[in-house]
Structure formats: structure tokens, C-alpha cells
Amino acid sequence: MNYLNDFFIRLDHMVKADPRFKEEAYLFVMASIGRALRGLDKPRHIAGSELLAAIREEAEDQFGPMASPVLHHWGVKNSLDFGVIVFNMVREGLLSKANNDQLEDFKDSVFFENLFNQDSGYQLSEDQDVLKNVLKKQSIMEQ
């Protein structure tokens, strides 16, 4: 059996064992791990806080202002859910962990609040900006 087939068999097992999270959430975490590793001078263990930073960047790059709704759709409701996904992958033999790694390493009480912010550099197109202003004016008129 090749590595890719083995990965998808294990992925299917994880989704069935813990149906809170969709397959896409696991694939997204793997993409975020790849992002974190590409940012290193040489491969090494990635701490939970480092992975959360990579997850935030990956989410903003892939989904922009829709990042939070997409992650919620996949079953990810808070930053600790990423830790659960990682530890599910550890149990399934897809990832390894250091002795001091723990679920609490993924605790970030403002993860979703800070997921997409003004500092991200994302800009609305001119048409979207016009729509935003119209909606703002309607909101003010309705008050």
C-alpha cells in the first residue's frame, strides 16, 4: 500500500471515530503543517502555538474574510479543536508528538476574533467596497 492510500484510509478512520470534524479540517491542518515547516531553516518539531500561527496564515490566505465560517463548517469551533485534530492524527500514527506536547498548547481564547483582522492586508475590490458602503447606509437608516 502506498503512503497516500494509507493516509486516506487513516483519515477516513479518524473522521468516523470523531465525526465532529470533516475531512477537510484534517487536510487543512496538514497544509498548515506544511506552511509551518516551509518557514523553518531546517525541519524540527513544531509547537502548538507555532502551528496555530501557521493555521491563521493559511486560513487568511485561502479563505480571506470567509475563514471563520469555513472552519466552523468543518466543525472547528475554537483553537483547541485544532489540538484535538492534531492529537487524533498522532493517535492514528500520521503525526508524532514530543513528550511535553499537550492539548492546552492550542489554547488561544481570541483565535477566531483575530483570525481575520485589518492587519492582514486583504482588500475589498472597488465593487465590494461600494456594496459595503451601501449596506452601512441602509443600516444607519433603519435605526
Short mmCIF file of N, CA, C and O in Angstrom, two decimals:
data_model
loop_
_atom_site.label_atom_id
_atom_site.label_comp_id
_atom_site.label_asym_id
_atom_site.label_seq_id
_atom_site.Cartn_x
_atom_site.Cartn_y
_atom_site.Cartn_z
N MET A 1 0.86 -1.18 0.00
CA MET A 1 0.00 0.00 0.00
C MET A 1 0.90 1.24 0.00
O MET A 1 1.87 1.31 0.73
N ASN A 2 0.58 2.21 -0.83
CA ASN A 2 1.42 3.40 -0.85
C ASN A 2 1.00 4.38 0.23
O ASN A 2 -0.07 4.27 0.83
N TYR A 3 1.87 5.35 0.48
CA TYR A 3 1.67 6.31 1.57
C TYR A 3 0.37 7.08 1.44
O TYR A 3 -0.35 7.29 2.42
N LEU A 4 0.04 7.51 0.22
CA LEU A 4 -1.16 8.31 0.01
C LEU A 4 -2.42 7.51 0.33
O LEU A 4 -3.34 8.00 0.99
N ASN A 5 -2.48 6.28 -0.15
CA ASN A 5 -3.63 5.42 0.17
C ASN A 5 -3.74 5.20 1.67
O ASN A 5 -4.83 5.26 2.23
N ASP A 6 -2.61 4.95 2.30
CA ASP A 6 -2.59 4.74 3.75
C ASP A 6 -3.09 5.98 4.48
O ASP A 6 -3.88 5.89 5.42
N PHE A 7 -2.67 7.15 4.03
CA PHE A 7 -3.11 8.39 4.64
C PHE A 7 -4.63 8.51 4.57
O PHE A 7 -5.29 8.82 5.57
N PHE A 8 -5.20 8.26 3.40
CA PHE A 8 -6.65 8.43 3.25
C PHE A 8 -7.44 7.36 3.99
O PHE A 8 -8.55 7.63 4.48
N ILE A 9 -6.89 6.18 4.14
CA ILE A 9 -7.54 5.16 4.97
C ILE A 9 -7.56 5.62 6.42
O ILE A 9 -8.58 5.54 7.11
N ARG A 10 -6.44 6.13 6.89
CA ARG A 10 -6.37 6.64 8.27
C ARG A 10 -7.26 7.86 8.45
O ARG A 10 -7.90 8.03 9.49
N LEU A 11 -7.30 8.73 7.45
CA LEU A 11 -8.15 9.90 7.51
C LEU A 11 -9.62 9.48 7.64
O LEU A 11 -10.35 10.02 8.48
N ASP A 12 -10.04 8.53 6.85
CA ASP A 12 -11.40 8.03 6.92
C ASP A 12 -11.70 7.46 8.31
O ASP A 12 -12.77 7.71 8.87
N HIS A 13 -10.74 6.74 8.87
CA HIS A 13 -10.90 6.18 10.21
C HIS A 13 -11.08 7.29 11.25
O HIS A 13 -11.92 7.20 12.14
N MET A 14 -10.28 8.36 11.15
CA MET A 14 -10.37 9.47 12.11
C MET A 14 -11.72 10.17 12.03
O MET A 14 -12.32 10.50 13.06
N VAL A 15 -12.21 10.39 10.81
CA VAL A 15 -13.49 11.07 10.63
C VAL A 15 -14.62 10.22 11.21
O VAL A 15 -15.54 10.74 11.84
N LYS A 16 -14.53 8.91 11.02
CA LYS A 16 -15.56 8.02 11.58
C LYS A 16 -15.46 7.95 13.10
O LYS A 16 -16.47 7.89 13.79
N ALA A 17 -14.24 7.96 13.63
CA ALA A 17 -14.03 7.86 15.08
C ALA A 17 -14.40 9.15 15.79
O ALA A 17 -14.85 9.13 16.94
N ASP A 18 -14.22 10.29 15.13
CA ASP A 18 -14.53 11.59 15.73
C ASP A 18 -15.25 12.43 14.68
O ASP A 18 -14.64 13.26 13.99
N PRO A 19 -16.56 12.21 14.52
CA PRO A 19 -17.30 12.87 13.45
C PRO A 19 -17.54 14.37 13.64
O PRO A 19 -18.18 15.00 12.80
N ARG A 20 -17.01 14.95 14.71
CA ARG A 20 -17.15 16.41 14.89
C ARG A 20 -16.47 17.19 13.77
O ARG A 20 -16.90 18.29 13.43
N PHE A 21 -15.40 16.61 13.22
CA PHE A 21 -14.60 17.33 12.24
C PHE A 21 -14.68 16.67 10.87
O PHE A 21 -14.55 15.46 10.75
N LYS A 22 -14.85 17.50 9.86
CA LYS A 22 -14.90 17.00 8.49
C LYS A 22 -13.48 16.70 7.99
O LYS A 22 -12.49 17.22 8.51
N GLU A 23 -13.44 15.89 6.97
CA GLU A 23 -12.16 15.51 6.35
C GLU A 23 -11.34 16.74 5.97
O GLU A 23 -10.12 16.76 6.14
N GLU A 24 -12.00 17.77 5.49
CA GLU A 24 -11.31 18.99 5.07
C GLU A 24 -10.53 19.63 6.21
O GLU A 24 -9.47 20.23 5.98
N ALA A 25 -11.03 19.51 7.43
CA ALA A 25 -10.33 20.09 8.57
C ALA A 25 -8.97 19.42 8.76
O ALA A 25 -7.97 20.08 9.04
N TYR A 26 -8.94 18.10 8.62
CA TYR A 26 -7.67 17.37 8.75
C TYR A 26 -6.71 17.74 7.61
O TYR A 26 -5.52 17.94 7.84
N LEU A 27 -7.23 17.83 6.40
CA LEU A 27 -6.39 18.20 5.26
C LEU A 27 -5.85 19.62 5.41
O LEU A 27 -4.70 19.90 5.08
N PHE A 28 -6.69 20.49 5.95
CA PHE A 28 -6.27 21.87 6.19
C PHE A 28 -5.14 21.93 7.23
O PHE A 28 -4.17 22.68 7.07
N VAL A 29 -5.25 21.13 8.29
CA VAL A 29 -4.18 21.09 9.30
C VAL A 29 -2.89 20.59 8.66
O VAL A 29 -1.81 21.13 8.92
N MET A 30 -2.99 19.59 7.79
CA MET A 30 -1.78 19.09 7.12
C MET A 30 -1.16 20.19 6.25
O MET A 30 0.06 20.36 6.23
N ALA A 31 -1.99 20.95 5.54
CA ALA A 31 -1.47 22.05 4.73
C ALA A 31 -0.81 23.11 5.62
O ALA A 31 0.23 23.67 5.26
N SER A 32 -1.39 23.35 6.77
CA SER A 32 -0.83 24.33 7.71
C SER A 32 0.50 23.85 8.29
O SER A 32 1.41 24.65 8.51
N ILE A 33 0.61 22.55 8.53
CA ILE A 33 1.89 21.98 8.99
C ILE A 33 2.94 22.19 7.90
O ILE A 33 4.08 22.59 8.19
N GLY A 34 2.56 21.96 6.66
CA GLY A 34 3.49 22.22 5.54
C GLY A 34 3.94 23.66 5.50
O GLY A 34 5.12 23.96 5.31
N ARG A 35 3.02 24.58 5.73
CA ARG A 35 3.36 26.01 5.76
C ARG A 35 4.34 26.29 6.88
O ARG A 35 5.33 27.01 6.69
N ALA A 36 4.07 25.74 8.05
CA ALA A 36 4.96 25.97 9.20
C ALA A 36 6.35 25.42 8.93
O ALA A 36 7.36 26.06 9.24
N LEU A 37 6.42 24.23 8.33
CA LEU A 37 7.72 23.62 8.04
C LEU A 37 8.50 24.41 6.99
O LEU A 37 9.72 24.53 7.08
N ARG A 38 7.80 24.95 6.00
CA ARG A 38 8.47 25.74 4.96
C ARG A 38 9.09 27.00 5.54
O ARG A 38 10.04 27.54 4.99
N GLY A 39 8.57 27.47 6.66
CA GLY A 39 9.10 28.68 7.29
C GLY A 39 10.31 28.43 8.18
O GLY A 39 10.87 29.37 8.74
N LEU A 40 10.74 27.18 8.30
CA LEU A 40 11.88 26.84 9.16
C LEU A 40 13.16 26.73 8.35
O LEU A 40 13.13 26.37 7.16
N ASP A 41 14.29 27.01 9.00
CA ASP A 41 15.59 26.83 8.34
C ASP A 41 15.87 25.36 8.11
O ASP A 41 16.43 24.97 7.09
N LYS A 42 15.52 24.54 9.09
CA LYS A 42 15.68 23.09 8.96
C LYS A 42 14.51 22.42 9.69
O LYS A 42 13.96 22.98 10.64
N PRO A 43 14.12 21.23 9.25
CA PRO A 43 12.98 20.56 9.88
C PRO A 43 13.20 20.31 11.37
O PRO A 43 14.29 19.98 11.81
N ARG A 44 12.14 20.53 12.15
CA ARG A 44 12.15 20.28 13.58
C ARG A 44 10.71 20.16 14.05
O ARG A 44 9.77 20.38 13.29
N HIS A 45 10.55 19.83 15.32
CA HIS A 45 9.23 19.75 15.91
C HIS A 45 8.57 21.13 15.91
O HIS A 45 9.22 22.15 16.13
N ILE A 46 7.26 21.16 15.66
CA ILE A 46 6.50 22.42 15.66
C ILE A 46 5.63 22.44 16.91
O ILE A 46 4.86 21.51 17.15
N ALA A 47 5.74 23.49 17.69
CA ALA A 47 4.92 23.65 18.89
C ALA A 47 3.49 24.02 18.50
O ALA A 47 3.24 24.53 17.41
N GLY A 48 2.55 23.77 19.41
CA GLY A 48 1.15 24.08 19.16
C GLY A 48 0.93 25.54 18.79
O GLY A 48 0.18 25.86 17.86
N SER A 49 1.60 26.44 19.49
CA SER A 49 1.44 27.87 19.20
C SER A 49 1.98 28.22 17.81
O SER A 49 1.41 29.07 17.11
N GLU A 50 3.05 27.55 17.39
CA GLU A 50 3.59 27.78 16.05
C GLU A 50 2.62 27.28 14.99
O GLU A 50 2.43 27.93 13.95
N LEU A 51 2.03 26.13 15.26
CA LEU A 51 1.07 25.59 14.30
C LEU A 51 -0.17 26.48 14.21
O LEU A 51 -0.68 26.72 13.12
N LEU A 52 -0.62 27.01 15.34
CA LEU A 52 -1.76 27.93 15.31
C LEU A 52 -1.46 29.16 14.46
O LEU A 52 -2.32 29.64 13.72
N ALA A 53 -0.25 29.68 14.56
CA ALA A 53 0.14 30.83 13.73
C ALA A 53 0.09 30.46 12.25
O ALA A 53 -0.41 31.23 11.42
N ALA A 54 0.58 29.27 11.91
CA ALA A 54 0.54 28.81 10.52
C ALA A 54 -0.89 28.58 10.06
O ALA A 54 -1.25 28.88 8.92
N ILE A 55 -1.74 28.05 10.95
CA ILE A 55 -3.15 27.84 10.63
C ILE A 55 -3.82 29.18 10.34
O ILE A 55 -4.58 29.31 9.38
N ARG A 56 -3.54 30.17 11.16
CA ARG A 56 -4.13 31.51 10.96
C ARG A 56 -3.71 32.05 9.59
O ARG A 56 -4.54 32.56 8.83
N GLU A 57 -2.43 31.95 9.26
CA GLU A 57 -1.94 32.44 7.97
C GLU A 57 -2.57 31.69 6.81
O GLU A 57 -2.99 32.29 5.81
N GLU A 58 -2.62 30.37 6.94
CA GLU A 58 -3.18 29.53 5.87
C GLU A 58 -4.66 29.86 5.67
O GLU A 58 -5.14 29.98 4.53
N ALA A 59 -5.40 30.03 6.76
CA ALA A 59 -6.82 30.35 6.67
C ALA A 59 -7.04 31.70 6.00
O ALA A 59 -7.92 31.85 5.14
N GLU A 60 -6.25 32.68 6.40
CA GLU A 60 -6.40 34.01 5.80
C GLU A 60 -6.04 33.98 4.32
O GLU A 60 -6.72 34.61 3.50
N ASP A 61 -4.98 33.25 3.95
CA ASP A 61 -4.58 33.17 2.55
C ASP A 61 -5.62 32.43 1.71
O ASP A 61 -5.94 32.85 0.60
N GLN A 62 -6.12 31.32 2.23
CA GLN A 62 -7.05 30.51 1.44
C GLN A 62 -8.46 31.08 1.40
O GLN A 62 -9.13 31.00 0.37
N PHE A 63 -8.92 31.64 2.52
CA PHE A 63 -10.34 31.98 2.63
C PHE A 63 -10.64 33.45 2.91
O PHE A 63 -11.80 33.84 2.90
N GLY A 64 -9.62 34.24 3.21
CA GLY A 64 -9.85 35.66 3.50
C GLY A 64 -10.90 35.83 4.58
O GLY A 64 -10.89 35.11 5.59
N PRO A 65 -11.82 36.75 4.38
CA PRO A 65 -12.81 37.03 5.42
C PRO A 65 -13.80 35.88 5.65
O PRO A 65 -14.56 35.91 6.61
N MET A 66 -13.79 34.87 4.80
CA MET A 66 -14.67 33.71 4.98
C MET A 66 -14.02 32.61 5.81
O MET A 66 -14.60 31.55 6.01
N ALA A 67 -12.81 32.86 6.32
CA ALA A 67 -12.07 31.82 7.05
C ALA A 67 -12.86 31.26 8.23
O ALA A 67 -12.97 30.04 8.38
N SER A 68 -13.40 32.12 9.05
CA SER A 68 -14.11 31.66 10.23
C SER A 68 -15.33 30.80 9.88
O SER A 68 -15.49 29.70 10.42
N PRO A 69 -16.20 31.24 8.95
CA PRO A 69 -17.34 30.39 8.59
C PRO A 69 -16.92 29.05 7.97
O PRO A 69 -17.56 28.03 8.22
N VAL A 70 -15.85 29.05 7.19
CA VAL A 70 -15.38 27.80 6.59
C VAL A 70 -14.92 26.83 7.68
O VAL A 70 -15.31 25.66 7.70
N LEU A 71 -14.11 27.32 8.61
CA LEU A 71 -13.62 26.46 9.68
C LEU A 71 -14.77 25.95 10.55
O LEU A 71 -14.79 24.78 10.94
N HIS A 72 -15.74 26.81 10.84
CA HIS A 72 -16.91 26.39 11.60
C HIS A 72 -17.68 25.30 10.85
O HIS A 72 -18.16 24.34 11.45
N HIS A 73 -17.81 25.45 9.54
CA HIS A 73 -18.50 24.45 8.72
C HIS A 73 -17.81 23.09 8.81
O HIS A 73 -18.46 22.05 8.76
N TRP A 74 -16.50 23.12 8.96
CA TRP A 74 -15.74 21.87 9.07
C TRP A 74 -15.76 21.31 10.49
O TRP A 74 -15.17 20.28 10.76
N GLY A 75 -16.41 22.00 11.42
CA GLY A 75 -16.52 21.52 12.79
C GLY A 75 -15.54 22.14 13.76
O GLY A 75 -15.55 21.81 14.94
N VAL A 76 -14.69 23.04 13.29
CA VAL A 76 -13.70 23.68 14.15
C VAL A 76 -14.34 24.92 14.77
O VAL A 76 -14.62 25.90 14.09
N LYS A 77 -14.60 24.84 16.07
CA LYS A 77 -15.31 25.92 16.77
C LYS A 77 -14.37 26.81 17.60
O LYS A 77 -14.73 27.91 17.96
N ASN A 78 -13.18 26.31 17.92
CA ASN A 78 -12.20 27.09 18.70
C ASN A 78 -10.81 26.53 18.44
O ASN A 78 -10.66 25.50 17.78
N SER A 79 -9.81 27.20 18.95
CA SER A 79 -8.42 26.79 18.68
C SER A 79 -8.09 25.42 19.27
O SER A 79 -7.28 24.69 18.70
N LEU A 80 -8.73 25.06 20.37
CA LEU A 80 -8.47 23.74 20.96
C LEU A 80 -8.90 22.61 20.02
O LEU A 80 -8.33 21.51 20.07
N ASP A 81 -9.89 22.88 19.17
CA ASP A 81 -10.30 21.86 18.19
C ASP A 81 -9.15 21.49 17.26
O ASP A 81 -9.03 20.34 16.84
N PHE A 82 -8.29 22.46 16.94
CA PHE A 82 -7.11 22.12 16.13
C PHE A 82 -6.21 21.16 16.89
O PHE A 82 -5.63 20.25 16.31
N GLY A 83 -6.10 21.37 18.18
CA GLY A 83 -5.32 20.45 19.01
C GLY A 83 -5.92 19.06 19.01
O GLY A 83 -5.20 18.06 18.93
N VAL A 84 -7.24 18.97 19.10
CA VAL A 84 -7.91 17.66 19.05
C VAL A 84 -7.62 16.98 17.72
O VAL A 84 -7.31 15.78 17.68
N ILE A 85 -7.69 17.74 16.63
CA ILE A 85 -7.40 17.18 15.31
C ILE A 85 -5.96 16.67 15.27
O ILE A 85 -5.70 15.55 14.80
N VAL A 86 -5.02 17.46 15.76
CA VAL A 86 -3.61 17.05 15.77
C VAL A 86 -3.43 15.78 16.60
O VAL A 86 -2.78 14.82 16.16
N PHE A 87 -4.03 15.74 17.78
CA PHE A 87 -3.88 14.55 18.63
C PHE A 87 -4.61 13.34 18.05
O PHE A 87 -4.16 12.20 18.25
N ASN A 88 -5.69 13.55 17.31
CA ASN A 88 -6.31 12.44 16.58
C ASN A 88 -5.33 11.89 15.54
O ASN A 88 -5.22 10.67 15.36
N MET A 89 -4.61 12.78 14.89
CA MET A 89 -3.63 12.37 13.88
C MET A 89 -2.44 11.67 14.53
O MET A 89 -1.87 10.73 13.96
N VAL A 90 -2.07 12.09 15.72
CA VAL A 90 -1.00 11.42 16.46
C VAL A 90 -1.43 9.99 16.81
O VAL A 90 -0.69 9.03 16.59
N ARG A 91 -2.66 9.87 17.34
CA ARG A 91 -3.17 8.54 17.71
C ARG A 91 -3.25 7.61 16.50
O ARG A 91 -3.04 6.41 16.61
N GLU A 92 -3.53 8.20 15.35
CA GLU A 92 -3.66 7.40 14.13
C GLU A 92 -2.30 7.12 13.48
O GLU A 92 -2.21 6.40 12.50
N GLY A 93 -1.23 7.68 14.04
CA GLY A 93 0.11 7.42 13.54
C GLY A 93 0.53 8.30 12.37
O GLY A 93 1.54 8.04 11.73
N LEU A 94 -0.22 9.35 12.11
CA LEU A 94 0.12 10.25 11.00
C LEU A 94 1.09 11.35 11.42
O LEU A 94 1.83 11.87 10.59
N LEU A 95 1.05 11.71 12.69
CA LEU A 95 1.95 12.71 13.23
C LEU A 95 2.59 12.16 14.50
O LEU A 95 2.09 11.20 15.08
N SER A 96 3.66 12.79 14.92
CA SER A 96 4.27 12.41 16.20
C SER A 96 4.21 13.62 17.13
O SER A 96 3.94 14.73 16.70
N LYS A 97 4.45 13.37 18.39
CA LYS A 97 4.41 14.46 19.36
C LYS A 97 5.61 14.33 20.29
O LYS A 97 6.17 13.26 20.47
N ALA A 98 5.97 15.46 20.88
CA ALA A 98 7.01 15.47 21.90
C ALA A 98 6.36 15.12 23.24
O ALA A 98 5.15 15.25 23.41
N ASN A 99 7.17 14.67 24.19
CA ASN A 99 6.65 14.28 25.50
C ASN A 99 5.90 15.39 26.19
O ASN A 99 4.95 15.15 26.93
N ASN A 100 6.30 16.64 25.97
CA ASN A 100 5.66 17.76 26.66
C ASN A 100 4.50 18.37 25.88
O ASN A 100 3.89 19.34 26.34
N ASP A 101 4.15 17.84 24.72
CA ASP A 101 3.02 18.37 23.95
C ASP A 101 1.71 18.01 24.65
O ASP A 101 1.54 16.90 25.14
N GLN A 102 0.82 18.99 24.69
CA GLN A 102 -0.48 18.76 25.30
C GLN A 102 -1.55 19.59 24.58
O GLN A 102 -1.24 20.56 23.90
N LEU A 103 -2.79 19.19 24.75
CA LEU A 103 -3.90 19.86 24.11
C LEU A 103 -3.93 21.35 24.44
O LEU A 103 -4.21 22.19 23.58
N GLU A 104 -3.59 21.70 25.65
CA GLU A 104 -3.63 23.10 26.09
C GLU A 104 -2.67 23.99 25.30
O GLU A 104 -2.81 25.22 25.32
N ASP A 105 -1.70 23.39 24.61
CA ASP A 105 -0.78 24.17 23.78
C ASP A 105 -1.53 24.90 22.66
O ASP A 105 -1.02 25.85 22.07
N PHE A 106 -2.74 24.43 22.37
CA PHE A 106 -3.53 25.02 21.29
C PHE A 106 -4.57 26.01 21.80
O PHE A 106 -5.40 26.48 21.03
N LYS A 107 -4.50 26.33 23.07
CA LYS A 107 -5.49 27.25 23.64
C LYS A 107 -5.16 28.69 23.26
O LYS A 107 -4.08 29.20 23.53
N ASP A 108 -6.10 29.33 22.60
CA ASP A 108 -5.99 30.73 22.21
C ASP A 108 -7.41 31.29 22.25
O ASP A 108 -8.19 31.10 21.32
N SER A 109 -7.74 31.95 23.32
CA SER A 109 -9.12 32.37 23.55
C SER A 109 -9.62 33.38 22.53
O SER A 109 -10.82 33.60 22.39
N VAL A 110 -8.73 34.02 21.80
CA VAL A 110 -9.15 35.01 20.80
C VAL A 110 -8.76 34.59 19.37
O VAL A 110 -8.68 35.43 18.48
N PHE A 111 -8.57 33.29 19.17
CA PHE A 111 -8.14 32.82 17.85
C PHE A 111 -9.08 33.29 16.75
O PHE A 111 -8.67 33.88 15.76
N PHE A 112 -10.37 33.02 16.91
CA PHE A 112 -11.32 33.38 15.86
C PHE A 112 -11.53 34.88 15.77
O PHE A 112 -11.75 35.42 14.69
N GLU A 113 -11.44 35.58 16.89
CA GLU A 113 -11.58 37.03 16.85
C GLU A 113 -10.43 37.67 16.09
O GLU A 113 -10.60 38.68 15.43
N ASN A 114 -9.25 37.05 16.17
CA ASN A 114 -8.07 37.59 15.49
C ASN A 114 -7.77 36.91 14.16
O ASN A 114 -6.79 37.23 13.51
N LEU A 115 -8.63 35.98 13.77
CA LEU A 115 -8.37 35.22 12.55
C LEU A 115 -8.26 36.12 11.34
O LEU A 115 -7.36 36.01 10.54
N PHE A 116 -9.18 37.02 11.22
CA PHE A 116 -9.14 37.94 10.08
C PHE A 116 -9.24 39.35 10.63
O PHE A 116 -10.23 39.73 11.23
N ASN A 117 -8.18 40.11 10.48
CA ASN A 117 -8.19 41.46 11.01
C ASN A 117 -7.68 42.45 9.97
O ASN A 117 -7.25 42.06 8.89
N GLN A 118 -7.72 43.70 10.29
CA GLN A 118 -7.33 44.75 9.36
C GLN A 118 -5.86 44.67 8.96
O GLN A 118 -5.48 45.15 7.91
N ASP A 119 -5.04 44.06 9.80
CA ASP A 119 -3.60 43.98 9.50
C ASP A 119 -3.27 42.90 8.48
O ASP A 119 -2.14 42.77 8.06
N SER A 120 -4.26 42.12 8.08
CA SER A 120 -3.99 41.01 7.18
C SER A 120 -3.62 41.46 5.77
O SER A 120 -3.05 40.69 5.02
N GLY A 121 -3.98 42.68 5.41
CA GLY A 121 -3.65 43.17 4.08
C GLY A 121 -4.71 42.85 3.05
O GLY A 121 -4.61 43.26 1.90
N TYR A 122 -5.75 42.13 3.42
CA TYR A 122 -6.81 41.80 2.48
C TYR A 122 -7.59 43.07 2.15
O TYR A 122 -7.96 43.83 3.03
N GLN A 123 -7.82 43.30 0.88
CA GLN A 123 -8.53 44.50 0.46
C GLN A 123 -9.78 44.11 -0.32
O GLN A 123 -9.74 43.21 -1.15
N LEU A 124 -10.87 44.81 -0.05
CA LEU A 124 -12.08 44.61 -0.83
C LEU A 124 -11.89 45.22 -2.20
O LEU A 124 -11.22 46.24 -2.36
N SER A 125 -12.48 44.59 -3.21
CA SER A 125 -12.43 45.21 -4.54
C SER A 125 -13.30 46.46 -4.51
O SER A 125 -14.08 46.69 -3.60
N GLU A 126 -13.18 47.27 -5.53
CA GLU A 126 -13.94 48.52 -5.57
C GLU A 126 -15.44 48.25 -5.51
O GLU A 126 -16.18 48.93 -4.78
N ASP A 127 -15.92 47.22 -6.23
CA ASP A 127 -17.35 46.89 -6.21
C ASP A 127 -17.78 46.45 -4.81
O ASP A 127 -18.86 46.82 -4.35
N GLN A 128 -16.96 45.66 -4.15
CA GLN A 128 -17.30 45.21 -2.81
C GLN A 128 -17.30 46.38 -1.83
O GLN A 128 -18.11 46.43 -0.91
N ASP A 129 -16.40 47.32 -2.05
CA ASP A 129 -16.32 48.49 -1.18
C ASP A 129 -17.59 49.33 -1.32
O ASP A 129 -18.14 49.83 -0.34
N VAL A 130 -18.07 49.48 -2.55
CA VAL A 130 -19.31 50.22 -2.80
C VAL A 130 -20.47 49.52 -2.11
O VAL A 130 -21.29 50.15 -1.43
N LEU A 131 -20.56 48.20 -2.25
CA LEU A 131 -21.62 47.43 -1.61
C LEU A 131 -21.55 47.58 -0.09
O LEU A 131 -22.59 47.76 0.56
N LYS A 132 -20.37 47.55 0.45
CA LYS A 132 -20.19 47.70 1.89
C LYS A 132 -20.74 49.06 2.36
O LYS A 132 -21.43 49.15 3.37
N ASN A 133 -20.45 50.11 1.62
CA ASN A 133 -20.93 51.45 1.98
C ASN A 133 -22.45 51.54 1.87
O ASN A 133 -23.10 52.17 2.72
N VAL A 134 -23.03 50.92 0.87
CA VAL A 134 -24.49 50.92 0.71
C VAL A 134 -25.13 50.20 1.89
O VAL A 134 -26.10 50.68 2.47
N LEU A 135 -24.59 49.05 2.26
CA LEU A 135 -25.14 48.30 3.38
C LEU A 135 -25.01 49.09 4.69
O LEU A 135 -25.90 49.05 5.53
N LYS A 136 -23.91 49.80 4.84
CA LYS A 136 -23.71 50.63 6.03
C LYS A 136 -24.77 51.73 6.10
O LYS A 136 -25.36 51.96 7.14
N LYS A 137 -25.02 52.38 4.97
CA LYS A 137 -26.01 53.45 4.92
C LYS A 137 -27.40 52.90 5.23
O LYS A 137 -28.18 53.53 5.95
N GLN A 138 -27.74 51.71 4.70
CA GLN A 138 -29.04 51.10 4.97
C GLN A 138 -29.19 50.81 6.44
O GLN A 138 -30.24 51.01 7.04
N SER A 139 -28.12 50.33 7.04
CA SER A 139 -28.14 50.01 8.46
C SER A 139 -28.40 51.25 9.31
O SER A 139 -29.15 51.23 10.26
N ILE A 140 -27.78 52.35 8.94
CA ILE A 140 -27.96 53.61 9.67
C ILE A 140 -29.39 54.12 9.49
O ILE A 140 -30.01 54.56 10.45
N MET A 141 -29.94 54.01 8.29
CA MET A 141 -31.29 54.49 8.02
C MET A 141 -32.35 53.66 8.79
O MET A 141 -33.37 54.19 9.17
N GLU A 142 -32.09 52.38 8.98
CA GLU A 142 -33.04 51.50 9.65
C GLU A 142 -33.08 51.73 11.15
O GLU A 142 -34.01 51.32 11.82
N GLN A 143 -32.08 52.39 11.68
CA GLN A 143 -32.02 52.60 13.14
C GLN A 143 -32.91 53.66 13.61
O GLN A 143 -33.49 54.48 13.33
#
